[in-house]
XYZ file of C-alpha atoms in Angstrom:
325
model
C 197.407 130.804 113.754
C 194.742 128.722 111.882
C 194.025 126.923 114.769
C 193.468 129.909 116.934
C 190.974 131.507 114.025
C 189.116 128.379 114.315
C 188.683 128.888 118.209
C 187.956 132.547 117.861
C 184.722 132.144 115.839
C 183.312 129.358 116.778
C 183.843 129.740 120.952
C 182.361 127.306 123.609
C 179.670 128.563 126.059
C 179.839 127.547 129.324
C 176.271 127.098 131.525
C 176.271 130.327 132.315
C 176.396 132.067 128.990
C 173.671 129.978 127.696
C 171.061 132.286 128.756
C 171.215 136.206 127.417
C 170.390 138.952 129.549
C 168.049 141.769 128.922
C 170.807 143.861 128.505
C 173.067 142.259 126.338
C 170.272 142.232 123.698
C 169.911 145.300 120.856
C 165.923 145.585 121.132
C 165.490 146.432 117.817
C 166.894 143.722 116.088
C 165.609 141.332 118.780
C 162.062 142.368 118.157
C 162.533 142.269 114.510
C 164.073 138.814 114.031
C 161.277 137.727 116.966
C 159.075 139.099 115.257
C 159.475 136.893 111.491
C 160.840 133.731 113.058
C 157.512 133.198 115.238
C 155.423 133.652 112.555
C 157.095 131.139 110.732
C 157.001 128.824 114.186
C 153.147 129.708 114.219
C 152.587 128.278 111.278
C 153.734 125.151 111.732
C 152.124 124.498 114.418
C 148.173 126.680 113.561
C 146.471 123.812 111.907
C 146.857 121.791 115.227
C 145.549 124.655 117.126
C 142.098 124.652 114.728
C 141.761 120.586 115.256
C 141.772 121.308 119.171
C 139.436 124.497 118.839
C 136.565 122.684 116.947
C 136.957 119.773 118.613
C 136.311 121.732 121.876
C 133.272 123.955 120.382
C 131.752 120.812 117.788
C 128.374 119.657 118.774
C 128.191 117.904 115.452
C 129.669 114.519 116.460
C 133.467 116.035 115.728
C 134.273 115.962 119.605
C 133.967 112.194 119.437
C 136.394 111.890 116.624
C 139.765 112.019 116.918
C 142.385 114.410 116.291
C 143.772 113.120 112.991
C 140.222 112.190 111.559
C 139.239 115.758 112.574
C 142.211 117.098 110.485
C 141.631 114.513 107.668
C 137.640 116.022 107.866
C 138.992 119.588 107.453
C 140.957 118.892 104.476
C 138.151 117.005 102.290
C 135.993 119.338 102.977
C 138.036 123.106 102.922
C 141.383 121.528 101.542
C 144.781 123.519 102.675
C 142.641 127.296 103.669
C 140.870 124.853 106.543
C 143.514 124.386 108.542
C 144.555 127.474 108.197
C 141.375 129.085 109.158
C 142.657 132.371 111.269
C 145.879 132.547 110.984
C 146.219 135.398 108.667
C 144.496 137.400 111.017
C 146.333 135.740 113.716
C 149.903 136.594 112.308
C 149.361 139.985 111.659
C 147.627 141.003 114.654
C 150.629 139.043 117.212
C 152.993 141.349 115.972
C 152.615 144.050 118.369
C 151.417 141.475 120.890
C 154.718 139.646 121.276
C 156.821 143.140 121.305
C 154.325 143.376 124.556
C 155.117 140.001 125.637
C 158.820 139.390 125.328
C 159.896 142.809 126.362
C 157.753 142.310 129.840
C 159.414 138.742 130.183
C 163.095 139.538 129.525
C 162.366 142.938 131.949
C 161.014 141.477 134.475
C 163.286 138.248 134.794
C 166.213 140.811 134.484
C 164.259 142.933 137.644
C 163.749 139.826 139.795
C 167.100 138.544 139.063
C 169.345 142.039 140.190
C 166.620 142.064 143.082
C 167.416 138.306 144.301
C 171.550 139.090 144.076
C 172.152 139.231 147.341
C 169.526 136.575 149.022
C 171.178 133.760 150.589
C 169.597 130.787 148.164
C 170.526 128.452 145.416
C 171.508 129.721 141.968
C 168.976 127.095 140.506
C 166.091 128.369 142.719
C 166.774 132.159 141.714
C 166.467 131.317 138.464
C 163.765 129.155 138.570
C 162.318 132.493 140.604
C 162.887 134.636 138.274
C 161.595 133.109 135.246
C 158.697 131.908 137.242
C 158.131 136.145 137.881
C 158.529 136.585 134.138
C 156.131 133.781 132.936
C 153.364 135.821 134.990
C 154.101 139.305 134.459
C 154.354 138.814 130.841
C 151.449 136.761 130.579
C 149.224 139.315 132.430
C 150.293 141.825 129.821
C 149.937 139.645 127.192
C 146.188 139.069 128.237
C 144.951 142.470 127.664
C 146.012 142.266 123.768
C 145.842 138.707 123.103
C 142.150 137.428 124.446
C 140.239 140.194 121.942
C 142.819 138.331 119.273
C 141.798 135.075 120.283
C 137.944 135.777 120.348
C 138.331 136.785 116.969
C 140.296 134.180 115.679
C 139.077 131.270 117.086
C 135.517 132.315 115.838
C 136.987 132.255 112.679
C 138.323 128.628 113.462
C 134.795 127.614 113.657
C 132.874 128.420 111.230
C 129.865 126.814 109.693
C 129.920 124.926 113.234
C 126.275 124.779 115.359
C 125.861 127.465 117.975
C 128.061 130.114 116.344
C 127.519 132.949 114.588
C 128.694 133.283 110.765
C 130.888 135.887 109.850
C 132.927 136.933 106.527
C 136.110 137.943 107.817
C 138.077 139.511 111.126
C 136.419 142.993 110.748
C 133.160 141.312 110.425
C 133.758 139.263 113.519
C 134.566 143.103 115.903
C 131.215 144.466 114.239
C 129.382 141.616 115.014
C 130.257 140.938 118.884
C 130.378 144.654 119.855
C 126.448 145.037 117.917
C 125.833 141.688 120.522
C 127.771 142.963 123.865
C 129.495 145.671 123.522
C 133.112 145.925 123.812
C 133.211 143.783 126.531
C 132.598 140.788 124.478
C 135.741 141.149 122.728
C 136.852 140.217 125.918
C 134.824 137.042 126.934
C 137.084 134.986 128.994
C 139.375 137.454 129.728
C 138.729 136.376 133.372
C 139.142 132.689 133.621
C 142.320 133.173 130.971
C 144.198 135.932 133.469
C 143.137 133.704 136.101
C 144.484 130.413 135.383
C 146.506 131.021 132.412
C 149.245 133.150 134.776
C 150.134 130.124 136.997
C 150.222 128.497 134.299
C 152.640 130.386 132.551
C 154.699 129.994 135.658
C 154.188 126.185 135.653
C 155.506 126.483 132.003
C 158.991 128.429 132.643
C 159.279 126.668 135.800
C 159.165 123.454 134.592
C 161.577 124.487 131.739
C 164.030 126.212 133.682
C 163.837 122.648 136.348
C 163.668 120.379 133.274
C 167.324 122.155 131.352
C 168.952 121.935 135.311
C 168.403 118.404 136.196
C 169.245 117.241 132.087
C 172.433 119.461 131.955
C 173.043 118.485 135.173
C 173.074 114.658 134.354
C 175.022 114.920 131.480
C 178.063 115.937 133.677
C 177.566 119.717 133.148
C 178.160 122.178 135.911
C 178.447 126.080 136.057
C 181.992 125.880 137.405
C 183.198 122.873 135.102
C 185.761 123.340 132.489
C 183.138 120.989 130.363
C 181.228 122.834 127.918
C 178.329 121.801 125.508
C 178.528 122.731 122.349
C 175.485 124.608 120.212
C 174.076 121.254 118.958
C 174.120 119.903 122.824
C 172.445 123.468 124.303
C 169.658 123.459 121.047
C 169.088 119.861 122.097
C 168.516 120.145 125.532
C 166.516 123.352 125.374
C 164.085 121.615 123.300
C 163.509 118.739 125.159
C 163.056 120.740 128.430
C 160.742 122.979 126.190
C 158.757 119.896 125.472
C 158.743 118.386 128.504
C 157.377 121.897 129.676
C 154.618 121.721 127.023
C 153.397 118.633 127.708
C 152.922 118.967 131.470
C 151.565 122.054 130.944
C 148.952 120.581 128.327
C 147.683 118.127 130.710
C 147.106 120.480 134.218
C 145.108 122.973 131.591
C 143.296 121.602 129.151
C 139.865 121.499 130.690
C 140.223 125.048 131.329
C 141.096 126.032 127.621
C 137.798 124.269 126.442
C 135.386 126.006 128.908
C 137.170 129.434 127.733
C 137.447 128.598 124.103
C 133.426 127.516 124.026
C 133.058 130.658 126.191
C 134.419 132.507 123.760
C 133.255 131.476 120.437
C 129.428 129.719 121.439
C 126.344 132.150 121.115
C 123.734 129.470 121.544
C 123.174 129.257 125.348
C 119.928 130.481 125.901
C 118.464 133.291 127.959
C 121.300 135.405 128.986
C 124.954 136.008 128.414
C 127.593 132.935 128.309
C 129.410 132.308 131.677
C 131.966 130.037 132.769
C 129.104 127.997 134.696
C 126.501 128.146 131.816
C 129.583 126.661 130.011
C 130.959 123.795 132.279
C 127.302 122.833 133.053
C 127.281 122.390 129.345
C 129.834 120.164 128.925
C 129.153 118.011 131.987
C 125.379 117.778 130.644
C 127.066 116.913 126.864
C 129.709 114.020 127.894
C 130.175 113.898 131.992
C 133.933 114.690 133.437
C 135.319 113.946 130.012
C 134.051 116.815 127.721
C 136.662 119.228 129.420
C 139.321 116.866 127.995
C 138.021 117.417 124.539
C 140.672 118.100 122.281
C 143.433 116.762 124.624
C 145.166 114.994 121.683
C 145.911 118.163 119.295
C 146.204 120.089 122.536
C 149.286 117.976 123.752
C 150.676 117.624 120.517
C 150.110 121.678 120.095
C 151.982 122.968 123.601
C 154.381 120.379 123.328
C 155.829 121.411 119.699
C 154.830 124.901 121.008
C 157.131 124.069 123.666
C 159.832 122.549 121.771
C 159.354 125.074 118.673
C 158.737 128.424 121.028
C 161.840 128.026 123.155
C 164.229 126.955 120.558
C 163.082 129.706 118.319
C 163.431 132.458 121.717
C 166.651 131.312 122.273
C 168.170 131.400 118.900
C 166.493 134.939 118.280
C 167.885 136.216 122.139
C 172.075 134.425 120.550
C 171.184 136.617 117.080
C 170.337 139.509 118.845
C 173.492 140.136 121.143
C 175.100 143.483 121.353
C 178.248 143.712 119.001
C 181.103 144.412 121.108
């Protein structure tokens, strides 16, 4: 009897119980338990995140630093609230975003997934499919909330910094760019980020979903196996494939997150309005092919513990979420 307790709460999951369906999930509490333990995951990883943003927008000699003396530079001079320059603002205002985000995701993997039942192809391809779909759709929605967010926050990450314009606060950041453009400058880089950032969040749950096949698959796991992993095994390998997701990620975008994050935060251009060419001419004129790598460093280290931290996180929140039966 004991030893049939024992089995009954603590069962094994087999490969194909490892990922939780749309429908399985109760929304609220998903959203709600989402919603606190990736604010927590955000702020581990935020002070990276302001290292890579003024490295990108310095012209003060911090883009030839590197990462860790940039940090070190932060803390002498603004101690702990430097590094944390934005997030406040960012916290709060992701909230709603990531009810956007994750409820597109999980709906439209769950979509593409009834839709490809019945196609003759591998199980591994339809799922790579599928999340590939998601990664896209969500990140399209995710766009419209999240690039005003950014603007705002990552001219917060700079301040004090040549080129951009001071401001007191998040409020006084809105006032300031919509007295300058207009609403539309809330949106500066809204192009180049819907652009580029959708394949890449298809490269990102592509190479994740790839990444947890081939590891489970070398470590002698198969859907139809009576071989199980256990919840350490599945947390482990999620993360690394996370990681490994995050870093390739990192390296294929990075000089397209500087020329939108200088595009979004730099005022000092001249006659005219910032543009994407204004802003790559820029940085070839500043420091040749190598300025768009500026902040590579903190940006690898940031996407892959986003990686790592973001998908261990999603799939701990989608396990606490599941319908009681």
């Amino acid at each position: 009897m004991a030893i049939e307790t024992v089995a009954a709460t603590t069962p094994e999951l087999s490969l194909a119980d490892t990922d939780v369906n749309w429908d399985r999930l109760d929304k609220t509490r998903f959203h709600v338990i989402g919603a606190i333990l990736f604010t927590v995951q955000s702020a581990l990883i935020h002070p990276t995140a302001v290292v890579k943003t003024r490295m990108q927008v310095a012209g003060s000699g911090l883009s030839q630093m590197t990462g860790l003396s940039v940090f070190r530079r932060i803390l002498r001079t603004d101690g702990i609230p430097g590094i944390f320059r934005g997030f406040g603002t960012s916290a709060v205002g992701s909230l709603p975003g990531r009810v956007l985000a994750l409820t597109s995701l999980e709906v439209s993997k769950d979509m593409t997934l009834k839709y490809t039942e019945d196609m003759n192809m591998a199980e591994a391809t339809r799922v790579g499919l599928a999340n590939g779909v998601a990664g896209m759709v969500s990140n399209l929605v995710s766009c419209l909330y999240f690039v005003p967010l950014d603007v705002i926050c990552q001219r917060l990450m700079v301040q004090g910094l040549p080129g951009t314009t001071p401001c007191s606060g998040p409020f006084d950041v809105v006032r300031k760019v919509r007295e300058a453009e207009g609403f539309r400058g809330m949106y500066r880089g809204f192009g180049l980020t819907a652009i580029t950032q959708t394949p890449a969040s298809a490269l990102w749950w592509g190479a994740y979903g790839a990444a947890q096949h081939i590891i489970w698959r070398s470590l002698g796991y198969r859907d139809d196996s009576e071989k199980k992993p256990s919840h350490v095994e599945m947390i482990t390998v999620q993360a690394t494939a996370g990681m490994t997701a995050g870093a390739c990620s990192s390296i294929i975008t990075t000089p397209i997150d500087t020329v939108k994050t200088r595009l979004q935060v730099i005022d000092d251009y001249g006659v005219g309005r910032p543009s994407v060419m204004k802003t790559a001419k820029s940085l070839l004129k500043e420091d040749g092919w190598r300025g768009f790598y500026r902040g590579f460093g903190p940006r690898f280290l940031n996407m892959s513990l986003y990686g790592t931290t973001m998908i261990v996180t999603y799939e701990l929140i989608k396990r606490l979420s599941v319908k009681e039966a």
